[in-house]
CSV table of C-alpha atoms (C1' of nucleotides) in Angstrom, one decimal:
chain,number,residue,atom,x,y,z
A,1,UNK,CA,83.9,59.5,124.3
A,2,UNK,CA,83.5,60.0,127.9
A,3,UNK,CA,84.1,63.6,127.8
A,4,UNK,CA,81.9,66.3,129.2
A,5,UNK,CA,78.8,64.1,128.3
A,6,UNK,CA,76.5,67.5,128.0
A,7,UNK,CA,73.4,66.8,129.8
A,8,UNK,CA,70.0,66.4,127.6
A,9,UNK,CA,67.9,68.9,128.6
A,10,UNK,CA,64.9,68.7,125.7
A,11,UNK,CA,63.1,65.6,124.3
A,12,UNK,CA,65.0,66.5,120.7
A,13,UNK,CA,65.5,63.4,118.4
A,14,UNK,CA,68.6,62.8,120.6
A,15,UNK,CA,66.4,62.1,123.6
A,16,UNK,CA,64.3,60.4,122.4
A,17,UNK,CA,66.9,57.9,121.3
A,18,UNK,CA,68.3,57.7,124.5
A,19,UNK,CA,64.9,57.0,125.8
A,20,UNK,CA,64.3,54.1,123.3
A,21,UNK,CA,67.7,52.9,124.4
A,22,UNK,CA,66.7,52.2,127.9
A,23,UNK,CA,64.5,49.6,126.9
A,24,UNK,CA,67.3,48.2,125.4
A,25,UNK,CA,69.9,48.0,122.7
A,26,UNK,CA,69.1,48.7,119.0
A,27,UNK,CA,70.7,49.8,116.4
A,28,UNK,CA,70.0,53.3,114.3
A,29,UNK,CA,68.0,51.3,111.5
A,30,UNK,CA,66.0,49.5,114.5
A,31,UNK,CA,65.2,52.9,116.0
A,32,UNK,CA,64.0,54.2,112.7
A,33,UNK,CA,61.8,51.2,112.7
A,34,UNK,CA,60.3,52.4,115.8
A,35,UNK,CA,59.7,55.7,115.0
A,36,UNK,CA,57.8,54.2,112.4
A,37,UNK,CA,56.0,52.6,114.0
A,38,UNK,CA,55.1,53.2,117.5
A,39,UNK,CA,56.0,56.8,117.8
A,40,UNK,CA,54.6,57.6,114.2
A,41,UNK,CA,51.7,59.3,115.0
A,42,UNK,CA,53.3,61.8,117.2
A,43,UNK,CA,57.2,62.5,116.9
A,44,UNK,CA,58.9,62.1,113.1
A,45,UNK,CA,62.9,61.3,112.9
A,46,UNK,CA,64.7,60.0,109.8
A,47,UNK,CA,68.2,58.4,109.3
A,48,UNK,CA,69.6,62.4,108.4
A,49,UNK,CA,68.6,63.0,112.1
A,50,UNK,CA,68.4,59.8,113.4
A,51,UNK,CA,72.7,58.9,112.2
A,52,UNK,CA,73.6,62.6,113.2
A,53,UNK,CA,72.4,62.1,117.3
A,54,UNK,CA,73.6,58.5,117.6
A,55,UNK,CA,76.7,60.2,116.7
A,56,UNK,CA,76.9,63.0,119.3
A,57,UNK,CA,75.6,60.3,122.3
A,58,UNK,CA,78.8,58.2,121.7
A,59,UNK,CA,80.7,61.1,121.8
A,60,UNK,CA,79.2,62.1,124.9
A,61,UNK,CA,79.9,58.9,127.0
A,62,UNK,CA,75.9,58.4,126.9
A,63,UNK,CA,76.2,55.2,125.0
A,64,UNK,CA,78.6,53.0,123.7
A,65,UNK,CA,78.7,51.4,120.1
A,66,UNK,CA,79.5,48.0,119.1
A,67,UNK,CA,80.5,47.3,115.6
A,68,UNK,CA,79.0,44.0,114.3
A,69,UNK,CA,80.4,42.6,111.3
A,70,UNK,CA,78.0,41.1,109.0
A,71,UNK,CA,78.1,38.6,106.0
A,72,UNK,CA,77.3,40.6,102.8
A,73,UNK,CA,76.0,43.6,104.5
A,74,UNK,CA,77.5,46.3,106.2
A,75,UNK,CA,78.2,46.0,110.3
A,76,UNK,CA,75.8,46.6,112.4
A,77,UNK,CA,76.4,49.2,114.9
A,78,UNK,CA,74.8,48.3,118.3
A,79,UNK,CA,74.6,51.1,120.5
A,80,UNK,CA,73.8,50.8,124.5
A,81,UNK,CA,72.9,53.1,127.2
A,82,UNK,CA,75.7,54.3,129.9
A,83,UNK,CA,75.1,55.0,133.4
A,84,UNK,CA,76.1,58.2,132.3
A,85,UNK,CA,73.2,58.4,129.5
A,86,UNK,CA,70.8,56.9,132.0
A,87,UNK,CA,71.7,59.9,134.3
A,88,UNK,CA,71.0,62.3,131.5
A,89,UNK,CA,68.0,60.5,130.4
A,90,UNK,CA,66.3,61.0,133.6
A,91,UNK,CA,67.3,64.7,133.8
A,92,UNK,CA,65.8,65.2,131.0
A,93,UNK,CA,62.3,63.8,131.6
A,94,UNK,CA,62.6,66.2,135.0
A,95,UNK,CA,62.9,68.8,132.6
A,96,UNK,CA,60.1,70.9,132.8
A,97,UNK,CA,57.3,72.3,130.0
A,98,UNK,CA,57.4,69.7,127.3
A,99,UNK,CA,56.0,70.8,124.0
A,100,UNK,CA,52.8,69.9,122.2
A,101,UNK,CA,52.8,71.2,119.1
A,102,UNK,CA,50.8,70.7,115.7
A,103,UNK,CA,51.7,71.9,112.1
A,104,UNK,CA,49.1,71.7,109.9
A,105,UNK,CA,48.9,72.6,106.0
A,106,UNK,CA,45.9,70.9,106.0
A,107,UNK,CA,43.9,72.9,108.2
A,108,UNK,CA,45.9,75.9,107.0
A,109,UNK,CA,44.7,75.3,103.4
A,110,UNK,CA,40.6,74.2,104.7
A,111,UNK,CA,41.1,78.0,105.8
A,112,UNK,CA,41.1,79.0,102.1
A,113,UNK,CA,38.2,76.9,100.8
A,114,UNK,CA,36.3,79.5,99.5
A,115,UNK,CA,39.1,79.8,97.3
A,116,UNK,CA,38.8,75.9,96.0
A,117,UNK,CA,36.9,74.0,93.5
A,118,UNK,CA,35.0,71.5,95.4
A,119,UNK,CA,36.3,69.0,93.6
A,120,UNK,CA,39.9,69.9,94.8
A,121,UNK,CA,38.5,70.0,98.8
A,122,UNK,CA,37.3,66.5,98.1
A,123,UNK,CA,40.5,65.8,96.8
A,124,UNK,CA,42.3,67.2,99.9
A,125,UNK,CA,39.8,65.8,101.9
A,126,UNK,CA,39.9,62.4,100.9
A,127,UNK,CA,43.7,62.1,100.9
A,128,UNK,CA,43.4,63.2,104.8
A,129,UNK,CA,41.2,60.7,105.6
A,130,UNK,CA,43.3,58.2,104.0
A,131,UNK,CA,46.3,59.2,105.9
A,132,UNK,CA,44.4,58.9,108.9
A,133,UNK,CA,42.6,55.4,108.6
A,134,UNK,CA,46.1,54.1,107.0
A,135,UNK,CA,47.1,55.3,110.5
A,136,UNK,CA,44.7,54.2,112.8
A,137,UNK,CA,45.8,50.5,110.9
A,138,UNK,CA,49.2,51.1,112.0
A,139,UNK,CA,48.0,52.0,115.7
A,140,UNK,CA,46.0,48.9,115.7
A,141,UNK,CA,48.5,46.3,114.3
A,142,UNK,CA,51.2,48.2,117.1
A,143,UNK,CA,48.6,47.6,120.0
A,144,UNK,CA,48.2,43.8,118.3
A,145,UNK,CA,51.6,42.8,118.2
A,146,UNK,CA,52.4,44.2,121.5
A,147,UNK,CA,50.0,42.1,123.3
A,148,UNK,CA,52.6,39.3,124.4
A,149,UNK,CA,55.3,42.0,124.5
A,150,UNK,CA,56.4,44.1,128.0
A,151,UNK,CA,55.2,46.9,127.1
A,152,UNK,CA,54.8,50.0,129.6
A,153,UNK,CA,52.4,51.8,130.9
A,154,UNK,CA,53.6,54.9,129.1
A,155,UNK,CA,53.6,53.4,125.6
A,156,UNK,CA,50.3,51.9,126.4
A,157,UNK,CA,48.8,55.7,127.2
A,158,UNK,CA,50.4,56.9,124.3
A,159,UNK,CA,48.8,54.3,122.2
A,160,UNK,CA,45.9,55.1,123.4
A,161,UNK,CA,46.2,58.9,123.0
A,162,UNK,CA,46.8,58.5,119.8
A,163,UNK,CA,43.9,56.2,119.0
A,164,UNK,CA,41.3,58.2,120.6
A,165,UNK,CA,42.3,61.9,119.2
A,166,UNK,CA,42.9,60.3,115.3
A,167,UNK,CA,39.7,58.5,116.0
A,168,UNK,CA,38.5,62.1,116.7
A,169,UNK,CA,39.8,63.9,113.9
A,170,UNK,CA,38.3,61.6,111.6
A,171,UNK,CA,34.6,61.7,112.9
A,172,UNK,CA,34.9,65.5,113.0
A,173,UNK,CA,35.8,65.7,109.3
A,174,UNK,CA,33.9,63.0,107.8
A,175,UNK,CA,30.6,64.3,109.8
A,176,UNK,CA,31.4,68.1,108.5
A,177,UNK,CA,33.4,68.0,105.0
A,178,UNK,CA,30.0,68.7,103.9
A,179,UNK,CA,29.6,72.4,105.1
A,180,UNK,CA,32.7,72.9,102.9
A,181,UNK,CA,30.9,72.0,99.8
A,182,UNK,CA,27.9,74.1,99.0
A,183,UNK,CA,26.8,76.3,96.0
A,184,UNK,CA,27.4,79.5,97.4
A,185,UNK,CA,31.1,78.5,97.8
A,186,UNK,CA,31.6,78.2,94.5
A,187,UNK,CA,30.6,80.7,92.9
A,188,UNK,CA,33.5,82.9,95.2
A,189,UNK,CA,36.3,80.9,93.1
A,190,UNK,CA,34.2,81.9,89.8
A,191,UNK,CA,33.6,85.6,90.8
A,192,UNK,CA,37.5,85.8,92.0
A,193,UNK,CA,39.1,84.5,88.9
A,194,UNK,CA,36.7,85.3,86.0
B,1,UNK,CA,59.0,94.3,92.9
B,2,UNK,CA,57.0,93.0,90.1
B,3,UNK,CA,59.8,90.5,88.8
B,4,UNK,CA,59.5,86.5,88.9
B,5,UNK,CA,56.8,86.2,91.2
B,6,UNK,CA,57.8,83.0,91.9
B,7,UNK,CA,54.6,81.0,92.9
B,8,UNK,CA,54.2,79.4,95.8
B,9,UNK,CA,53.8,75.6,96.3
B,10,UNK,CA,53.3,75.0,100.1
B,11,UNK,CA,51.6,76.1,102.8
B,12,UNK,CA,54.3,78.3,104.8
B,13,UNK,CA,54.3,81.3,106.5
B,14,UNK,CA,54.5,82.9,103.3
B,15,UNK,CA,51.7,80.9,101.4
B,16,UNK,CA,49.5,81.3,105.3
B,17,UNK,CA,50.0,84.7,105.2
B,18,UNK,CA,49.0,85.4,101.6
B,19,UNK,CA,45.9,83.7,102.3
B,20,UNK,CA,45.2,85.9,105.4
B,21,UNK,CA,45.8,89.5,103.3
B,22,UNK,CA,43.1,87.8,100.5
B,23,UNK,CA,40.7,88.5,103.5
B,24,UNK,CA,41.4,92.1,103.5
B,25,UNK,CA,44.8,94.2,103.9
B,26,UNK,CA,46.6,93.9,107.3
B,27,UNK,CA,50.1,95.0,108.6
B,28,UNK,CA,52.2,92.1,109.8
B,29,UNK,CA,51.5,92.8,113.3
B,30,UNK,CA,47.6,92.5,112.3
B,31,UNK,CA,48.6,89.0,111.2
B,32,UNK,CA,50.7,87.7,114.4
B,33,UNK,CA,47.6,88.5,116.0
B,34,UNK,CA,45.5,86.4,113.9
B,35,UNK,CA,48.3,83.4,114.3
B,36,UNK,CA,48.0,83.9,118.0
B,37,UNK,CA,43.9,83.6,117.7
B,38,UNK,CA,42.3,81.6,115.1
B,39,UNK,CA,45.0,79.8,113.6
B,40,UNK,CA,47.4,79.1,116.9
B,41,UNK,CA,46.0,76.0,117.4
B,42,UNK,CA,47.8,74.2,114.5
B,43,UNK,CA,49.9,76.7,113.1
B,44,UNK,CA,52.4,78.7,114.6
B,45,UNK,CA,54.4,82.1,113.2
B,46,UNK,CA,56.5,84.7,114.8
B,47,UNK,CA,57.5,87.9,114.0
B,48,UNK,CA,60.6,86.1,112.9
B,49,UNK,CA,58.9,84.3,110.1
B,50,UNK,CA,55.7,87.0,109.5
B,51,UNK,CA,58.4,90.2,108.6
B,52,UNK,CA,60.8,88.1,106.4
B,53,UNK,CA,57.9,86.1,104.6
B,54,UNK,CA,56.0,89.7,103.9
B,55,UNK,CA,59.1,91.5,102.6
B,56,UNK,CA,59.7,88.4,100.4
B,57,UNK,CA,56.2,88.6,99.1
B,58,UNK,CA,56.4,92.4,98.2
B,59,UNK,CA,59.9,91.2,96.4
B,60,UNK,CA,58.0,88.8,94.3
B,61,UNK,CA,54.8,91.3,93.5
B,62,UNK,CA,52.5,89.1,95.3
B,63,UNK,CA,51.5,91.9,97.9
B,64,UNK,CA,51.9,95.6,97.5
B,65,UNK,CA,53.1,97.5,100.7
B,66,UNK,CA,51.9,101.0,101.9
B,67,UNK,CA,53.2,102.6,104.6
B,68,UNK,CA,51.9,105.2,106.9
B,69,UNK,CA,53.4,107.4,108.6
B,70,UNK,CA,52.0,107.5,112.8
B,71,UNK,CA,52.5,110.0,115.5
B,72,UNK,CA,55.0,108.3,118.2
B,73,UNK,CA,54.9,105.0,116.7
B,74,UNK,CA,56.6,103.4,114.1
B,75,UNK,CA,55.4,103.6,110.6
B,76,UNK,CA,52.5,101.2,110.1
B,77,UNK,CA,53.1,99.1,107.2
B,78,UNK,CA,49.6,97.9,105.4
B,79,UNK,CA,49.9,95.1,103.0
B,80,UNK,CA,47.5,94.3,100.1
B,81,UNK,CA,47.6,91.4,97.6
B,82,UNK,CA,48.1,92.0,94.2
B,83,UNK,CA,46.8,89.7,91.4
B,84,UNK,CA,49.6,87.7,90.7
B,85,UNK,CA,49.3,87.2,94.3
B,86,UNK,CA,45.9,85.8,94.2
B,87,UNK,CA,46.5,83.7,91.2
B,88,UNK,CA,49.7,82.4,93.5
B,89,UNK,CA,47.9,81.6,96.5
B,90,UNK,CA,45.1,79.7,93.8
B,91,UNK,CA,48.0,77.5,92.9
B,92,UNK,CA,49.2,76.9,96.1
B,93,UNK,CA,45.8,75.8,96.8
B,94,UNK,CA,45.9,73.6,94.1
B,95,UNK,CA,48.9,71.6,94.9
B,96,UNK,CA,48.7,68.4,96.2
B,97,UNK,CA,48.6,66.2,99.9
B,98,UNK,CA,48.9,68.9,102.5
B,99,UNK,CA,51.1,67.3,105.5
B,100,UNK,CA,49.2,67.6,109.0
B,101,UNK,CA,52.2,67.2,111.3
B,102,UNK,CA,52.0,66.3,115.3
B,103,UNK,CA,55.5,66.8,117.2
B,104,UNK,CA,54.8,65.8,120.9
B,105,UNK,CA,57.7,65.9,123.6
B,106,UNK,CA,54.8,65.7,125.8
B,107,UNK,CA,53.9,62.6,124.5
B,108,UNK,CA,57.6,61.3,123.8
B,109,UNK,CA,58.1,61.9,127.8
B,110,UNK,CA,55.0,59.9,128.4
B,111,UNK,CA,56.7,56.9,126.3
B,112,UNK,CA,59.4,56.9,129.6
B,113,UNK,CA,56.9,57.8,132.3
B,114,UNK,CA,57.8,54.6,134.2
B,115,UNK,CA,61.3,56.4,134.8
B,116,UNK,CA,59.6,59.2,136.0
B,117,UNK,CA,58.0,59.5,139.5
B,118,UNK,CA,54.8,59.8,140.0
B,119,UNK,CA,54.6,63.7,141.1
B,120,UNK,CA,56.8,64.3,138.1
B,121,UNK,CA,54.3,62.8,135.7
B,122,UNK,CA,51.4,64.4,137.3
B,123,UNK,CA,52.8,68.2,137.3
B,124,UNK,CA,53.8,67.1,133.4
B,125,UNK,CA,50.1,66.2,133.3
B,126,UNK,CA,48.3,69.1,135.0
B,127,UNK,CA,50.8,71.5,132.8
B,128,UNK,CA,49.3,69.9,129.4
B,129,UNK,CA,46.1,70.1,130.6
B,130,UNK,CA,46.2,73.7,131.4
B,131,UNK,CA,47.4,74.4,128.3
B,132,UNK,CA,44.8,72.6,126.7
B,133,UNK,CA,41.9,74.4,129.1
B,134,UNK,CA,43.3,77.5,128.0
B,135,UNK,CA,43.2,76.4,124.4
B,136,UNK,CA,39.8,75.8,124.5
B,137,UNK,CA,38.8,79.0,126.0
B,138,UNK,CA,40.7,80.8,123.5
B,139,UNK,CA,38.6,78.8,120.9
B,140,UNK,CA,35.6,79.7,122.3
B,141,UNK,CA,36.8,83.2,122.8
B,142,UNK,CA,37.3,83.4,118.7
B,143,UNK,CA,33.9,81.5,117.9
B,144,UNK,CA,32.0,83.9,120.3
B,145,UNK,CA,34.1,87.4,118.8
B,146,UNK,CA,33.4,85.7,114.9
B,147,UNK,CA,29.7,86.1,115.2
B,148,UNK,CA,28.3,89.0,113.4
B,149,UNK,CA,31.7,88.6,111.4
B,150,UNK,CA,31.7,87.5,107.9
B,151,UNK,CA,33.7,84.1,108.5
B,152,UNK,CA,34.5,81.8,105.4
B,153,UNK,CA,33.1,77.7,106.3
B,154,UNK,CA,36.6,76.7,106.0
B,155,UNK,CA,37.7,79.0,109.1
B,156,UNK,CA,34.6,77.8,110.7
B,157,UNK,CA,35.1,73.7,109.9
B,158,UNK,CA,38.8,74.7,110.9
B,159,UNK,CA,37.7,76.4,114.6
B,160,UNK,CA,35.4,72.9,114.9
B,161,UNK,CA,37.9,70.8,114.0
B,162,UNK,CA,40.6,72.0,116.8
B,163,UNK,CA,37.4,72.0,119.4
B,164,UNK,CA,36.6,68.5,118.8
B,165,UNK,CA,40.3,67.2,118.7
B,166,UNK,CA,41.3,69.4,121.4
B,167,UNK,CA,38.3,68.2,124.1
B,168,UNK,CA,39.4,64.6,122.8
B,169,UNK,CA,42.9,65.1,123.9
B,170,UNK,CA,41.4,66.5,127.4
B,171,UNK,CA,39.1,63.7,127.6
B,172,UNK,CA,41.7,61.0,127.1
B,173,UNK,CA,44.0,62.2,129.2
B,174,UNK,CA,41.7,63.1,131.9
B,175,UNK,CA,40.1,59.4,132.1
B,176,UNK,CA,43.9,57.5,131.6
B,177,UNK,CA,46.6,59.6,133.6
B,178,UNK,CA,45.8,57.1,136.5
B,179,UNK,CA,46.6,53.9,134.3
B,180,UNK,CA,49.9,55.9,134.7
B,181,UNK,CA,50.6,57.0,138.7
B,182,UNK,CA,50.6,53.0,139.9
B,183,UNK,CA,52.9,51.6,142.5
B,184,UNK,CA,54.5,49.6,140.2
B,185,UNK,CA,55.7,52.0,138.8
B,186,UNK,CA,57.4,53.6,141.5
B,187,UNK,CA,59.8,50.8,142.3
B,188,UNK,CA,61.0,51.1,138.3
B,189,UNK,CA,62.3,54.3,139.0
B,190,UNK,CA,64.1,53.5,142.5
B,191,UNK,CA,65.7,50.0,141.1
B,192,UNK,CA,67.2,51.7,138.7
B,193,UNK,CA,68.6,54.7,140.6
B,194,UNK,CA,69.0,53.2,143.8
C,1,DA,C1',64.5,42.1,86.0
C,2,DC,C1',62.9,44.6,89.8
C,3,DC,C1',61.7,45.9,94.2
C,4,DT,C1',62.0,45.5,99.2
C,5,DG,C1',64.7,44.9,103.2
C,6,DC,C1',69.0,45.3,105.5
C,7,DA,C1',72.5,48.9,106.9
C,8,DT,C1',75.3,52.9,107.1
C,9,DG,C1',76.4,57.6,106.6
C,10,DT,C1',77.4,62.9,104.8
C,11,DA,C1',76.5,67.4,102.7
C,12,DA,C1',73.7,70.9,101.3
C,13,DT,C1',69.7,73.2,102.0
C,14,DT,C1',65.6,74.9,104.2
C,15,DA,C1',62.9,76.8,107.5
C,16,DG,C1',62.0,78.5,111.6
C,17,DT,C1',63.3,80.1,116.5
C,18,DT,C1',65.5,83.2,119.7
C,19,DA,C1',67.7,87.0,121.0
C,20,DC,C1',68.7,91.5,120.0
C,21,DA,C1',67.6,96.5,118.9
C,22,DT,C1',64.3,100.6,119.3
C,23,DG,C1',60.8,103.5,121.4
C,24,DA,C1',56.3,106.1,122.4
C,25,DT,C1',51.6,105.4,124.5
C,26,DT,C1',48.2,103.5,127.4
C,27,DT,C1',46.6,100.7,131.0
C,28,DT,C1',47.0,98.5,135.6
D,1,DA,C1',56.3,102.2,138.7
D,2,DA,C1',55.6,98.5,135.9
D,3,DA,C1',53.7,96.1,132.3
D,4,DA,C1',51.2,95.7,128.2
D,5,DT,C1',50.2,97.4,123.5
D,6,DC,C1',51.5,99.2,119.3
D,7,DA,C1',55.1,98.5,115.6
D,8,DT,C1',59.1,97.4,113.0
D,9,DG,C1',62.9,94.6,111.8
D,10,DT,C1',67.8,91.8,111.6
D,11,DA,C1',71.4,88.3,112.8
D,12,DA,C1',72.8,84.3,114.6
D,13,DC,C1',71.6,80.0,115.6
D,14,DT,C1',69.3,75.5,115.7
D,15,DA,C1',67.3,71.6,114.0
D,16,DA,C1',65.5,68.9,110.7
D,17,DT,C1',64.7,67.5,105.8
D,18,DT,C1',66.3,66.1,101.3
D,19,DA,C1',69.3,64.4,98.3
D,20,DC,C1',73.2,61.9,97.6
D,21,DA,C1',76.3,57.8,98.0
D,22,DT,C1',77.0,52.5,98.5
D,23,DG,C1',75.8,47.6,98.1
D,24,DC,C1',74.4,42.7,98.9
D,25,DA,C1',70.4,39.2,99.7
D,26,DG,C1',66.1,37.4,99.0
D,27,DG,C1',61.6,37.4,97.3
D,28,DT,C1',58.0,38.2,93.2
DNA sequence: ACCTGCATGTAATTAGTTACATGATTTT
DNA sequence: AAAATCATGTAACTAATTACATGCAGGT
């Protein structure tokens, strides 16, 4: 390590790491468990990414790894920001333009509708709005057991964020899944296929 | 063409794209444009994905291509779906729990605004917001153009959907960015550094 | 007996982005 | 004179997902 240590320049899953690093050391099954968790709603990493950047940060000097032996399970690889990775980390959130940006199927396949049963759109539908209040749960129990903990103002806005715009998407569609359900609708399906 | 026509099972740019020619027959500049109105606020597809996915679907007999020849520009390739197209994009359609996927580096910055400093935070604020304002003009734009247009209820619970979520987002973020500019904050930053 | 949690990683694959390459016409 | 619109595509690259590979401890 300690060699070059390329400069972060995007908030990539590498970043990101480095950023949950600041707030102290972890290892790459504890950061999994916060982007779990806290960071759920809004940025996704598993271990095939999550490994991987751990990885390239040691090799860049922008932390250091300790290997932790363990009784009956494997070590434990502690990793801990550098001055070097703090440097880096701070470039990076001077960085300019960070991204915003949604993918979703869901909405993708609601533009079709005419095209579904109206059984299936409930299906789909349904499924949504499960995802959605199983993660509102998870923003609630976050917020809960975070009550005693120092969390930052940041984290706290995020929360937030990401409470009131699920909250939002969830009103929306259960207060207008019904415009997608009518009788003229299907007969399109019918006329299409038959 | 004509051989396999392997169905598709997700909502890509292949699957999005059949679904837009079921609408009518467009060329695949036709459809960036539609990816860059109605659907850019939760799916995005360039050139680089639209001419590779189209070609593919011609391969597989899902869309039929005719080109036509044009005085001083390139010929104009119009695509159309075929029937084993439809019946693919039907089973597409069909498939089960469509992801809805959020990846925020705006929001992922946020997390580390207390190593930011407070100018920082607000230009990353006023940028997102700008976006966002010019998000919901563009909305509007497409609801006011769809009018006297024949538009299905999904693209018009779809168009709702990314108004109400959208505002939301605004509305947060407008009422919470101070809980972020404190002066507490401003010593993190210098401790650290300094 | 089985599942969940702890704990690490690699390799292959997929999908999409970015940059490149071309070029006439119309609008500002 | 410059920029935008029309119109197509490819090649290289990046980044992330998925599947694979291993294995003990403790709870149900």
């Amino acid at each position: 390590m300690e060699r070059g240590f390329s400069r972060q320049r995007a908030m990539d899953v590498k970043t990101v790491c480095l950023g949950m690093l600041s707030g102290g050391e972890a290892s790459g099954y504890d950061l999994k468990k916060e982007f779990e968790s806290s960071f759920s709603h809004f940025f996704a990493a598993g271990y095939g990414s999550i490994y991987p950047a751990l990885a390239a940060l040691a090799d860049n000097g922008l932390v250091t790894c300790e290997q932790i032996a363990q009784e009956g399970k494997p070590d434990r690889k502690v990793y801990r920001i550098t001055n070097a990775g703090y440097e880096s980390l701070l470039e990076a959130l001077d960085r300019a333009s960070p991204s915003h940006k949604i993918r979703s199927e869901f909405l993708a396949m609601l533009c079709f509708a005419h095209l579904m049963t109206p059984e299936r759109i409930d299906e789909v539908i349904d499924q949504r709005l499960d995802d959605i209040r199983r993660n509102e749960a998870l923003l609630d129990d976050v917020q809960a057991n975070s009550v005693d903990d120092s969390w930052t103002s940041g984290m706290k806005f995020v929360l937030g964020f990401g409470r009131a715009v699920t909250e939002a998407a969830r009103r929306y569609i259960e207060q207008n899944r019904h415009t997608l359900v009518t009788n003229r609708e299907q007969t399109d399906r019918k006329a299409a296929t038959g």
